[in-house]
Tab-separated table of N, CA and C in Angstrom:
chain	number	residue	atom	x	y	z
E	196	MET	N	6.176	-74.664	-16.297
E	196	MET	CA	6.598	-73.285	-16.070
E	196	MET	C	7.926	-73.329	-15.313
E	197	ASN	N	8.916	-72.660	-15.811
E	197	ASN	CA	10.210	-72.675	-15.118
E	197	ASN	C	10.261	-71.612	-14.022
E	198	ASP	N	11.317	-71.663	-13.216
E	198	ASP	CA	11.444	-70.752	-12.073
E	198	ASP	C	11.459	-69.290	-12.483
E	199	HIS	N	12.061	-68.975	-13.618
E	199	HIS	CA	12.129	-67.591	-14.071
E	199	HIS	C	10.726	-67.044	-14.346
E	200	ASN	N	9.894	-67.826	-14.992
E	200	ASN	CA	8.535	-67.373	-15.284
E	200	ASN	C	7.723	-67.200	-14.007
E	201	LYS	N	7.913	-68.077	-13.020
E	201	LYS	CA	7.180	-67.957	-11.759
E	201	LYS	C	7.536	-66.662	-11.046
E	202	GLU	N	8.790	-66.278	-11.088
E	202	GLU	CA	9.228	-65.056	-10.406
E	202	GLU	C	8.759	-63.802	-11.126
E	203	SER	N	8.478	-63.900	-12.421
E	203	SER	CA	8.100	-62.708	-13.169
E	203	SER	C	6.595	-62.447	-13.144
E	204	ILE	N	5.814	-63.358	-12.557
E	204	ILE	CA	4.365	-63.143	-12.480
E	204	ILE	C	4.095	-62.029	-11.480
E	205	LYS	N	3.332	-61.048	-11.914
E	205	LYS	CA	2.992	-59.925	-11.041
E	205	LYS	C	1.558	-59.486	-11.311
E	206	PHE	N	0.935	-58.966	-10.287
E	206	PHE	CA	-0.348	-58.292	-10.432
E	206	PHE	C	-0.030	-56.818	-10.618
E	207	TRP	N	-0.633	-56.215	-11.606
E	207	TRP	CA	-0.426	-54.773	-11.802
E	207	TRP	C	-1.551	-54.038	-11.113
E	208	VAL	N	-1.175	-53.213	-10.165
E	208	VAL	CA	-2.147	-52.469	-9.370
E	208	VAL	C	-1.848	-50.977	-9.468
E	209	THR	N	-2.855	-50.187	-9.146
E	209	THR	CA	-2.711	-48.736	-9.175
E	209	THR	C	-2.814	-48.207	-7.755
E	210	CYS	N	-1.856	-47.401	-7.374
E	210	CYS	CA	-1.864	-46.794	-6.045
E	210	CYS	C	-3.073	-45.852	-5.938
E	211	PRO	N	-3.902	-46.023	-4.897
E	211	PRO	CA	-5.081	-45.160	-4.760
E	211	PRO	C	-4.730	-43.712	-4.428
E	212	GLU	N	-3.541	-43.481	-3.880
E	212	GLU	CA	-3.166	-42.128	-3.491
E	212	GLU	C	-2.532	-41.339	-4.637
E	213	CYS	N	-1.542	-41.962	-5.336
E	213	CYS	CA	-0.821	-41.200	-6.354
E	213	CYS	C	-1.184	-41.614	-7.784
E	214	GLY	N	-1.893	-42.742	-7.944
E	214	GLY	CA	-2.296	-43.184	-9.267
E	214	GLY	C	-1.208	-43.911	-10.047
E	215	GLU	N	-0.038	-44.121	-9.439
E	215	GLU	CA	1.061	-44.800	-10.131
E	215	GLU	C	0.791	-46.305	-10.168
E	216	LYS	N	1.069	-46.918	-11.321
E	216	LYS	CA	0.902	-48.359	-11.466
E	216	LYS	C	2.210	-49.043	-11.121
E	217	PHE	N	2.094	-50.208	-10.444
E	217	PHE	CA	3.280	-50.966	-10.089
E	217	PHE	C	2.930	-52.444	-10.029
E	218	GLY	N	3.963	-53.274	-10.164
E	218	GLY	CA	3.773	-54.716	-10.106
E	218	GLY	C	3.972	-55.226	-8.696
E	219	ALA	N	3.111	-56.124	-8.294
E	219	ALA	CA	3.222	-56.732	-6.957
E	219	ALA	C	3.163	-58.241	-7.111
E	220	LYS	N	3.951	-58.936	-6.320
E	220	LYS	CA	3.953	-60.395	-6.358
E	220	LYS	C	2.589	-60.910	-5.899
E	221	PRO	N	2.133	-62.024	-6.464
E	221	PRO	CA	0.827	-62.568	-6.066
E	221	PRO	C	0.704	-62.794	-4.558
E	222	GLY	N	1.756	-63.284	-3.910
E	222	GLY	CA	1.688	-63.513	-2.464
E	222	GLY	C	1.412	-62.242	-1.692
E	223	THR	N	1.988	-61.143	-2.133
E	223	THR	CA	1.783	-59.851	-1.482
E	223	THR	C	0.328	-59.411	-1.615
E	224	VAL	N	-0.223	-59.582	-2.812
E	224	VAL	CA	-1.613	-59.192	-3.050
E	224	VAL	C	-2.554	-60.034	-2.197
E	225	PHE	N	-2.316	-61.349	-2.129
E	225	PHE	CA	-3.185	-62.219	-1.341
E	225	PHE	C	-3.097	-61.912	0.146
E	226	LYS	N	-1.911	-61.592	0.648
E	226	LYS	CA	-1.765	-61.216	2.055
E	226	LYS	C	-2.548	-59.946	2.349
E	227	TYR	N	-2.469	-58.971	1.444
E	227	TYR	CA	-3.186	-57.712	1.621
E	227	TYR	C	-4.702	-57.946	1.609
E	228	MET	N	-5.158	-58.758	0.661
E	228	MET	CA	-6.598	-59.035	0.575
E	228	MET	C	-7.069	-59.791	1.812
E	229	ASN	N	-6.247	-60.685	2.334
E	229	ASN	CA	-6.597	-61.408	3.556
E	229	ASN	C	-6.722	-60.434	4.726
E	230	ARG	N	-5.796	-59.492	4.806
E	230	ARG	CA	-5.848	-58.480	5.866
E	230	ARG	C	-7.123	-57.636	5.742
E	231	LEU	N	-7.470	-57.268	4.519
E	231	LEU	CA	-8.706	-56.502	4.314
E	231	LEU	C	-9.931	-57.306	4.743
E	232	ALA	N	-9.950	-58.580	4.365
E	232	ALA	CA	-11.086	-59.429	4.713
E	232	ALA	C	-11.220	-59.572	6.222
E	233	GLU	N	-10.108	-59.791	6.915
E	233	GLU	CA	-10.148	-59.908	8.373
E	233	GLU	C	-10.655	-58.627	9.015
E	234	SER	N	-10.219	-57.493	8.503
E	234	SER	CA	-10.658	-56.205	9.028
E	234	SER	C	-12.158	-56.014	8.798
E	235	TYR	N	-12.623	-56.422	7.617
E	235	TYR	CA	-14.041	-56.303	7.286
E	235	TYR	C	-14.878	-57.170	8.230
E	236	VAL	N	-14.424	-58.387	8.492
E	236	VAL	CA	-15.142	-59.293	9.388
E	236	VAL	C	-15.216	-58.693	10.787
E	237	GLU	N	-14.126	-58.102	11.255
E	237	GLU	CA	-14.127	-57.466	12.575
E	237	GLU	C	-15.152	-56.338	12.635
E	238	GLU	N	-15.218	-55.524	11.598
E	238	GLU	CA	-16.178	-54.420	11.573
E	238	GLU	C	-17.611	-54.939	11.568
E	239	VAL	N	-17.867	-55.983	10.784
E	239	VAL	CA	-19.213	-56.563	10.735
E	239	VAL	C	-19.579	-57.126	12.105
E	240	ASN	N	-18.650	-57.813	12.750
E	240	ASN	CA	-18.924	-58.366	14.085
E	240	ASN	C	-19.238	-57.264	15.087
E	241	LYS	N	-18.529	-56.142	15.012
E	241	LYS	CA	-18.811	-55.016	15.908
E	241	LYS	C	-20.225	-54.472	15.666
E	242	MET	N	-20.608	-54.368	14.388
E	242	MET	CA	-21.957	-53.874	14.073
E	242	MET	C	-23.013	-54.837	14.595
E	243	VAL	N	-22.784	-56.136	14.426
E	243	VAL	CA	-23.745	-57.133	14.904
E	243	VAL	C	-23.871	-57.042	16.419
E	244	GLU	N	-22.755	-56.909	17.123
E	244	GLU	CA	-22.800	-56.767	18.577
E	244	GLU	C	-23.609	-55.530	18.973
E	245	GLY	N	-23.429	-54.441	18.242
E	245	GLY	CA	-24.194	-53.223	18.524
E	245	GLY	C	-25.680	-53.420	18.309
E	246	TYR	N	-26.047	-54.115	17.219
E	246	TYR	CA	-27.458	-54.390	16.949
E	246	TYR	C	-28.054	-55.298	18.019
E	247	GLU	N	-27.287	-56.315	18.429
E	247	GLU	CA	-27.778	-57.228	19.463
E	247	GLU	C	-27.970	-56.499	20.789
E	248	LYS	N	-27.034	-55.615	21.108
E	248	LYS	CA	-27.142	-54.846	22.358
E	248	LYS	C	-28.368	-53.934	22.308
E	249	ALA	N	-28.572	-53.264	21.175
E	249	ALA	CA	-29.728	-52.370	21.036
E	249	ALA	C	-31.033	-53.163	21.118
E	250	ALA	N	-31.067	-54.344	20.514
E	250	ALA	CA	-32.280	-55.166	20.564
E	250	ALA	C	-32.556	-55.615	21.987
E	251	LYS	N	-31.507	-55.988	22.724
E	251	LYS	CA	-31.687	-56.413	24.114
E	251	LYS	C	-32.191	-55.250	24.962
E	252	GLU	N	-31.645	-54.047	24.739
E	252	GLU	CA	-32.098	-52.873	25.490
E	252	GLU	C	-33.561	-52.574	25.179
E	253	ASP	N	-33.951	-52.731	23.916
E	253	ASP	CA	-35.360	-52.528	23.548
E	253	ASP	C	-36.255	-53.536	24.255
E	254	GLU	N	-35.801	-54.801	24.319
E	254	GLU	CA	-36.582	-55.829	25.005
E	254	GLU	C	-36.705	-55.506	26.484
E	255	ASP	N	-35.597	-55.049	27.096
E	255	ASP	CA	-35.619	-54.698	28.513
E	255	ASP	C	-36.581	-53.549	28.778
E	256	GLU	N	-36.575	-52.546	27.902
E	256	GLU	CA	-37.478	-51.410	28.073
E	256	GLU	C	-38.933	-51.834	27.905
E	257	ASP	N	-39.196	-52.724	26.938
E	257	ASP	CA	-40.559	-53.214	26.734
E	257	ASP	C	-41.041	-53.993	27.952
E	258	GLY	N	-40.149	-54.744	28.582
E	258	GLY	CA	-40.505	-55.517	29.776
E	258	GLY	C	-40.828	-54.611	30.957
E	259	LYS	N	-40.093	-53.499	31.085
E	259	LYS	CA	-40.334	-52.558	32.186
E	259	LYS	C	-41.641	-51.823	32.002
E	260	GLU	N	-41.988	-51.496	30.751
E	260	GLU	CA	-43.221	-50.764	30.496
E	260	GLU	C	-44.430	-51.637	30.781
E	261	GLY	N	-44.295	-52.941	30.581
E	261	GLY	CA	-45.417	-53.853	30.803
E	261	GLY	C	-45.664	-54.143	32.273
E	262	SER	N	-44.744	-53.775	33.144
E	262	SER	CA	-44.904	-54.065	34.582
E	262	SER	C	-45.858	-53.131	35.235
């Protein structure tokens, strides 16, 4: 594959807001997907922390009731 063909490779995506289709370089798409994945992991970690905190509070309440 020559340099010209490498530069012409694009992912065709549709804008979610206006519906217009446009070409994006593969590196741009991968960076965006990486950012989405990192954001998703952060949200999942926050939910897990909330569940762990709620479970600990439930355990603490159960311990107080048994006293």
